[in-house]
Amino acid sequence: MTRLSDVRIRMQAENLDAVIITNLKNIYYLSGFWGTAGTILVTAKAQYLLTDSRYSIAAREVAVDFDIVETREALTEIAKLLKKEALTQVGFEDGVTYAEFQAMQTQLAGLTLRATSNFIEVFRQIKNPSEIATIKKACAISDQAFNDLLKFVEPGKTEIEIANFLDFKMRDLGASGISFDTIVASGKRSALPHGRATHKPIEFGDTVTVDFGCYYDHYASDMTRTFFVGSASPQMRAIYQIVQKAQQAVTDVSSAGLTYGDYDRAARDIIEAAGYGEAFSHGIGHGLGLDVHELPYFPKVSEDRLLENMVITNEPGIYVENIGGVRIEDDLLITKQGVEVLTKAPKALIIL
């Protein structure tokens, strides 16, 4: 009930009588229910999970703190519940589609509807021990898949073959699926930060960047490694060493209380000093949990601070057009004293 208590405290702070939750991952976070159809209504007095007959038995088994309402007309039932409690100030998640919002306006006519941003996501930033243990398992699966990949890659294998190897290997190791489309970018294409896997074959002398992750019991991992096939040019070796140094600097400086801006600058200052500032074209990382990309994010000038038990990514990179790129990404657990690095795969320069 702690999570519901947090919701009600925020409702009170924002002068809301009720809040409607439609994001399926937020529904899972609050209730333990996982399905393709569901809506939660939280009021000061009660909490309801509305779903259809496909899921009502499962919902009763897991969402034991909720009143389960079996329906295919969630808004119609919500209107009745709100009327019963004489509630008028109703929050909803701003991720709904325009069509869903129009339906709300029609079905909940006469009520004050107020969009909320990250209403549940702010709570999801801090992981409990069970969530941390699950994310560690997801990371261990990704680590093993990468170690196995190093035995698979050779000249002639295509980027798509590498991506498929990782995807199937993670499932074989217990993952329920991939957390995003696996990125494989080789040769000059490694300068593409999010280069999708193609039919390009790996060639002798290629730089290869792989960015991938999996879901395990609903929680995600996310890691990136760059390695070389056959040989690495002096320039790419130097770039790799700069990125490796920058990535380690972030790990070394991180702990609860560090500002988001300082988290970003730990890597960016090193890369800029090496003359590659413009080639580091993205943020330093993001939160990780039920979504592979979730709060927090790290604006360069933010004074917000890291909190204990956040799980975040550390992923600096350098990308030089027509030459190649390097990115190294770990998942980190923030602690009072520093960090625990959850990604264990090797980061030393690898030439296969």
PDB file of C-alpha atoms in Angstrom, residues 66-224:
ATOM      1  CA  PHE A  66      -7.775  -3.274  -5.478  1.00  0.00           C
ATOM      2  CA  ASP A  67     -11.467  -3.599  -6.173  1.00  0.00           C
ATOM      3  CA  ILE A  68     -11.606  -5.369  -9.544  1.00  0.00           C
ATOM      4  CA  VAL A  69     -14.224  -4.123 -11.987  1.00  0.00           C
ATOM      5  CA  GLU A  70     -14.772  -6.358 -15.010  1.00  0.00           C
ATOM      6  CA  THR A  71     -15.760  -4.225 -17.968  1.00  0.00           C
ATOM      7  CA  ARG A  72     -14.975  -3.282 -21.545  1.00  0.00           C
ATOM      8  CA  GLU A  73     -16.266   0.239 -20.898  1.00  0.00           C
ATOM      9  CA  ALA A  74     -13.803   1.548 -18.335  1.00  0.00           C
ATOM     10  CA  LEU A  75     -14.764   5.220 -18.628  1.00  0.00           C
ATOM     11  CA  THR A  76     -18.451   4.444 -18.198  1.00  0.00           C
ATOM     12  CA  GLU A  77     -17.712   2.603 -14.961  1.00  0.00           C
ATOM     13  CA  ILE A  78     -15.292   5.309 -13.802  1.00  0.00           C
ATOM     14  CA  ALA A  79     -17.998   7.921 -14.314  1.00  0.00           C
ATOM     15  CA  LYS A  80     -20.315   5.918 -12.043  1.00  0.00           C
ATOM     16  CA  LEU A  81     -17.640   5.531  -9.366  1.00  0.00           C
ATOM     17  CA  LEU A  82     -16.771   9.222  -9.405  1.00  0.00           C
ATOM     18  CA  LYS A  83     -20.445  10.173  -9.170  1.00  0.00           C
ATOM     19  CA  LYS A  84     -20.920   7.785  -6.249  1.00  0.00           C
ATOM     20  CA  GLU A  85     -18.167   9.554  -4.282  1.00  0.00           C
ATOM     21  CA  ALA A  86     -19.198  13.027  -5.562  1.00  0.00           C
ATOM     22  CA  LEU A  87     -15.712  13.721  -6.930  1.00  0.00           C
ATOM     23  CA  THR A  88     -15.039  16.446  -9.497  1.00  0.00           C
ATOM     24  CA  GLN A  89     -11.302  17.186  -9.766  1.00  0.00           C
ATOM     25  CA  VAL A  90      -9.872  14.318 -11.787  1.00  0.00           C
ATOM     26  CA  GLY A  91      -6.298  13.874 -12.965  1.00  0.00           C
ATOM     27  CA  PHE A  92      -5.241  11.750 -15.909  1.00  0.00           C
ATOM     28  CA  GLU A  93      -1.899  10.834 -17.474  1.00  0.00           C
ATOM     29  CA  ASP A  94      -0.812  13.140 -20.285  1.00  0.00           C
ATOM     30  CA  GLY A  95       0.380  10.207 -22.401  1.00  0.00           C
ATOM     31  CA  VAL A  96      -3.155   9.401 -23.552  1.00  0.00           C
ATOM     32  CA  THR A  97      -3.967   9.787 -27.225  1.00  0.00           C
ATOM     33  CA  TYR A  98      -6.149  12.613 -28.462  1.00  0.00           C
ATOM     34  CA  ALA A  99      -8.920  10.114 -29.175  1.00  0.00           C
ATOM     35  CA  GLU A 100      -8.706   8.823 -25.594  1.00  0.00           C
ATOM     36  CA  PHE A 101      -8.851  12.375 -24.281  1.00  0.00           C
ATOM     37  CA  GLN A 102     -11.927  13.098 -26.375  1.00  0.00           C
ATOM     38  CA  ALA A 103     -13.568   9.982 -24.945  1.00  0.00           C
ATOM     39  CA  MET A 104     -12.779  11.203 -21.436  1.00  0.00           C
ATOM     40  CA  GLN A 105     -14.345  14.582 -22.185  1.00  0.00           C
ATOM     41  CA  THR A 106     -17.499  12.844 -23.407  1.00  0.00           C
ATOM     42  CA  GLN A 107     -17.811  10.155 -20.743  1.00  0.00           C
ATOM     43  CA  LEU A 108     -16.735  12.391 -17.835  1.00  0.00           C
ATOM     44  CA  ALA A 109     -18.613  15.517 -18.906  1.00  0.00           C
ATOM     45  CA  GLY A 110     -19.169  17.980 -16.081  1.00  0.00           C
ATOM     46  CA  LEU A 111     -15.972  17.014 -14.269  1.00  0.00           C
ATOM     47  CA  THR A 112     -12.750  18.980 -14.242  1.00  0.00           C
ATOM     48  CA  LEU A 113     -10.124  16.951 -16.102  1.00  0.00           C
ATOM     49  CA  ARG A 114      -6.490  17.832 -15.472  1.00  0.00           C
ATOM     50  CA  ALA A 115      -3.515  16.356 -17.307  1.00  0.00           C
ATOM     51  CA  THR A 116      -0.648  15.202 -15.103  1.00  0.00           C
ATOM     52  CA  SER A 117       2.950  14.644 -16.183  1.00  0.00           C
ATOM     53  CA  ASN A 118       5.022  11.761 -14.796  1.00  0.00           C
ATOM     54  CA  PHE A 119       2.527  11.330 -11.968  1.00  0.00           C
ATOM     55  CA  ILE A 120       3.663   7.757 -11.277  1.00  0.00           C
ATOM     56  CA  GLU A 121       7.033   7.841 -13.038  1.00  0.00           C
ATOM     57  CA  VAL A 122       8.551  10.090 -10.361  1.00  0.00           C
ATOM     58  CA  PHE A 123       8.011   7.316  -7.809  1.00  0.00           C
ATOM     59  CA  ARG A 124       9.427   4.685 -10.141  1.00  0.00           C
ATOM     60  CA  GLN A 125      12.842   6.393 -10.060  1.00  0.00           C
ATOM     61  CA  ILE A 126      13.666   4.856  -6.670  1.00  0.00           C
ATOM     62  CA  LYS A 127      13.945   1.080  -6.820  1.00  0.00           C
ATOM     63  CA  ASN A 128      13.196  -1.282  -3.946  1.00  0.00           C
ATOM     64  CA  PRO A 129      15.335  -4.378  -3.217  1.00  0.00           C
ATOM     65  CA  SER A 130      13.126  -6.652  -5.328  1.00  0.00           C
ATOM     66  CA  GLU A 131      13.328  -4.333  -8.318  1.00  0.00           C
ATOM     67  CA  ILE A 132      17.100  -4.027  -7.953  1.00  0.00           C
ATOM     68  CA  ALA A 133      17.509  -7.811  -7.816  1.00  0.00           C
ATOM     69  CA  THR A 134      15.415  -8.203 -10.968  1.00  0.00           C
ATOM     70  CA  ILE A 135      17.386  -5.556 -12.868  1.00  0.00           C
ATOM     71  CA  LYS A 136      20.619  -7.265 -11.810  1.00  0.00           C
ATOM     72  CA  LYS A 137      19.329 -10.495 -13.339  1.00  0.00           C
ATOM     73  CA  ALA A 138      18.477  -8.687 -16.583  1.00  0.00           C
ATOM     74  CA  CYS A 139      21.973  -7.208 -16.638  1.00  0.00           C
ATOM     75  CA  ALA A 140      23.555 -10.613 -16.020  1.00  0.00           C
ATOM     76  CA  ILE A 141      21.685 -12.001 -19.025  1.00  0.00           C
ATOM     77  CA  SER A 142      22.971  -9.190 -21.241  1.00  0.00           C
ATOM     78  CA  ASP A 143      26.509  -9.665 -19.930  1.00  0.00           C
ATOM     79  CA  GLN A 144      26.493 -13.369 -20.771  1.00  0.00           C
ATOM     80  CA  ALA A 145      25.030 -12.724 -24.212  1.00  0.00           C
ATOM     81  CA  PHE A 146      27.859 -10.289 -24.971  1.00  0.00           C
ATOM     82  CA  ASN A 147      30.526 -12.713 -23.787  1.00  0.00           C
ATOM     83  CA  ASP A 148      29.021 -15.389 -26.024  1.00  0.00           C
ATOM     84  CA  LEU A 149      28.833 -12.947 -28.927  1.00  0.00           C
ATOM     85  CA  LEU A 150      32.599 -12.450 -28.875  1.00  0.00           C
ATOM     86  CA  LYS A 151      32.955 -16.120 -29.851  1.00  0.00           C
ATOM     87  CA  PHE A 152      30.436 -15.724 -32.682  1.00  0.00           C
ATOM     88  CA  VAL A 153      31.619 -12.591 -34.489  1.00  0.00           C
ATOM     89  CA  GLU A 154      33.948 -13.001 -37.445  1.00  0.00           C
ATOM     90  CA  PRO A 155      34.431 -11.387 -40.857  1.00  0.00           C
ATOM     91  CA  GLY A 156      31.517 -12.228 -43.111  1.00  0.00           C
ATOM     92  CA  LYS A 157      28.854 -12.274 -40.399  1.00  0.00           C
ATOM     93  CA  THR A 158      26.296  -9.540 -41.025  1.00  0.00           C
ATOM     94  CA  GLU A 159      25.069  -6.906 -38.592  1.00  0.00           C
ATOM     95  CA  ILE A 160      21.635  -8.524 -38.635  1.00  0.00           C
ATOM     96  CA  GLU A 161      23.147 -11.914 -37.831  1.00  0.00           C
ATOM     97  CA  ILE A 162      24.891 -10.335 -34.831  1.00  0.00           C
ATOM     98  CA  ALA A 163      21.674  -8.652 -33.683  1.00  0.00           C
ATOM     99  CA  ASN A 164      19.723 -11.887 -34.032  1.00  0.00           C
ATOM    100  CA  PHE A 165      22.402 -13.802 -32.126  1.00  0.00           C
ATOM    101  CA  LEU A 166      22.096 -11.394 -29.191  1.00  0.00           C
ATOM    102  CA  ASP A 167      18.307 -11.387 -29.257  1.00  0.00           C
ATOM    103  CA  PHE A 168      17.939 -15.172 -29.301  1.00  0.00           C
ATOM    104  CA  LYS A 169      20.774 -15.711 -26.830  1.00  0.00           C
ATOM    105  CA  MET A 170      19.138 -13.426 -24.253  1.00  0.00           C
ATOM    106  CA  ARG A 171      15.846 -15.304 -24.636  1.00  0.00           C
ATOM    107  CA  ASP A 172      17.724 -18.588 -24.280  1.00  0.00           C
ATOM    108  CA  LEU A 173      19.202 -17.263 -21.031  1.00  0.00           C
ATOM    109  CA  GLY A 174      15.764 -16.487 -19.585  1.00  0.00           C
ATOM    110  CA  ALA A 175      14.802 -13.063 -20.914  1.00  0.00           C
ATOM    111  CA  SER A 176      11.175 -12.500 -21.884  1.00  0.00           C
ATOM    112  CA  GLY A 177      12.251 -10.317 -24.790  1.00  0.00           C
ATOM    113  CA  ILE A 178      14.515  -7.516 -25.936  1.00  0.00           C
ATOM    114  CA  SER A 179      14.141  -4.114 -24.289  1.00  0.00           C
ATOM    115  CA  PHE A 180      14.582  -2.263 -27.613  1.00  0.00           C
ATOM    116  CA  ASP A 181      15.619  -3.038 -31.173  1.00  0.00           C
ATOM    117  CA  THR A 182      19.229  -4.181 -30.964  1.00  0.00           C
ATOM    118  CA  ILE A 183      21.705  -1.719 -32.446  1.00  0.00           C
ATOM    119  CA  VAL A 184      24.644  -3.082 -34.439  1.00  0.00           C
ATOM    120  CA  ALA A 185      26.766  -0.588 -36.376  1.00  0.00           C
ATOM    121  CA  SER A 186      30.060  -1.587 -37.976  1.00  0.00           C
ATOM    122  CA  GLY A 187      32.863   0.088 -39.872  1.00  0.00           C
ATOM    123  CA  LYS A 188      32.051   3.695 -40.781  1.00  0.00           C
ATOM    124  CA  ARG A 189      28.479   3.029 -39.704  1.00  0.00           C
ATOM    125  CA  SER A 190      29.664   2.877 -36.088  1.00  0.00           C
ATOM    126  CA  ALA A 191      29.627   6.691 -36.248  1.00  0.00           C
ATOM    127  CA  LEU A 192      25.815   6.425 -36.169  1.00  0.00           C
ATOM    128  CA  PRO A 193      24.827   6.597 -32.483  1.00  0.00           C
ATOM    129  CA  HIS A 194      21.682   4.560 -33.162  1.00  0.00           C
ATOM    130  CA  GLY A 195      22.634   2.674 -36.288  1.00  0.00           C
ATOM    131  CA  ARG A 196      20.142  -0.084 -36.946  1.00  0.00           C
ATOM    132  CA  ALA A 197      21.482  -3.478 -37.954  1.00  0.00           C
ATOM    133  CA  THR A 198      21.722  -4.020 -41.707  1.00  0.00           C
ATOM    134  CA  HIS A 199      22.853  -6.757 -44.074  1.00  0.00           C
ATOM    135  CA  LYS A 200      26.343  -5.221 -44.141  1.00  0.00           C
ATOM    136  CA  PRO A 201      28.949  -7.942 -43.513  1.00  0.00           C
ATOM    137  CA  ILE A 202      31.617  -7.453 -40.883  1.00  0.00           C
ATOM    138  CA  GLU A 203      34.997  -6.792 -42.481  1.00  0.00           C
ATOM    139  CA  PHE A 204      38.559  -7.121 -41.239  1.00  0.00           C
ATOM    140  CA  GLY A 205      39.474  -3.875 -39.469  1.00  0.00           C
ATOM    141  CA  ASP A 206      35.882  -2.907 -38.613  1.00  0.00           C
ATOM    142  CA  THR A 207      34.846  -1.116 -35.465  1.00  0.00           C
ATOM    143  CA  VAL A 208      31.654  -2.756 -34.166  1.00  0.00           C
ATOM    144  CA  THR A 209      29.272  -1.120 -31.699  1.00  0.00           C
ATOM    145  CA  VAL A 210      26.465  -3.167 -30.158  1.00  0.00           C
ATOM    146  CA  ASP A 211      23.782  -1.542 -27.981  1.00  0.00           C
ATOM    147  CA  PHE A 212      21.238  -3.992 -26.613  1.00  0.00           C
ATOM    148  CA  GLY A 213      19.289  -5.159 -23.603  1.00  0.00           C
ATOM    149  CA  CYS A 214      16.535  -7.440 -22.415  1.00  0.00           C
ATOM    150  CA  TYR A 215      13.472  -7.636 -20.212  1.00  0.00           C
ATOM    151  CA  TYR A 216      13.465 -10.011 -17.285  1.00  0.00           C
ATOM    152  CA  ASP A 217      10.280 -10.155 -15.186  1.00  0.00           C
ATOM    153  CA  HIS A 218       9.246  -6.793 -16.687  1.00  0.00           C
ATOM    154  CA  TYR A 219      12.493  -4.941 -15.866  1.00  0.00           C
ATOM    155  CA  ALA A 220      15.065  -3.851 -18.429  1.00  0.00           C
ATOM    156  CA  SER A 221      18.801  -3.936 -18.965  1.00  0.00           C
ATOM    157  CA  ASP A 222      20.679  -1.682 -21.391  1.00  0.00           C
ATOM    158  CA  MET A 223      24.350  -1.943 -22.314  1.00  0.00           C
ATOM    159  CA  THR A 224      26.723  -0.884 -25.086  1.00  0.00           C
TER     160      THR A 224
END
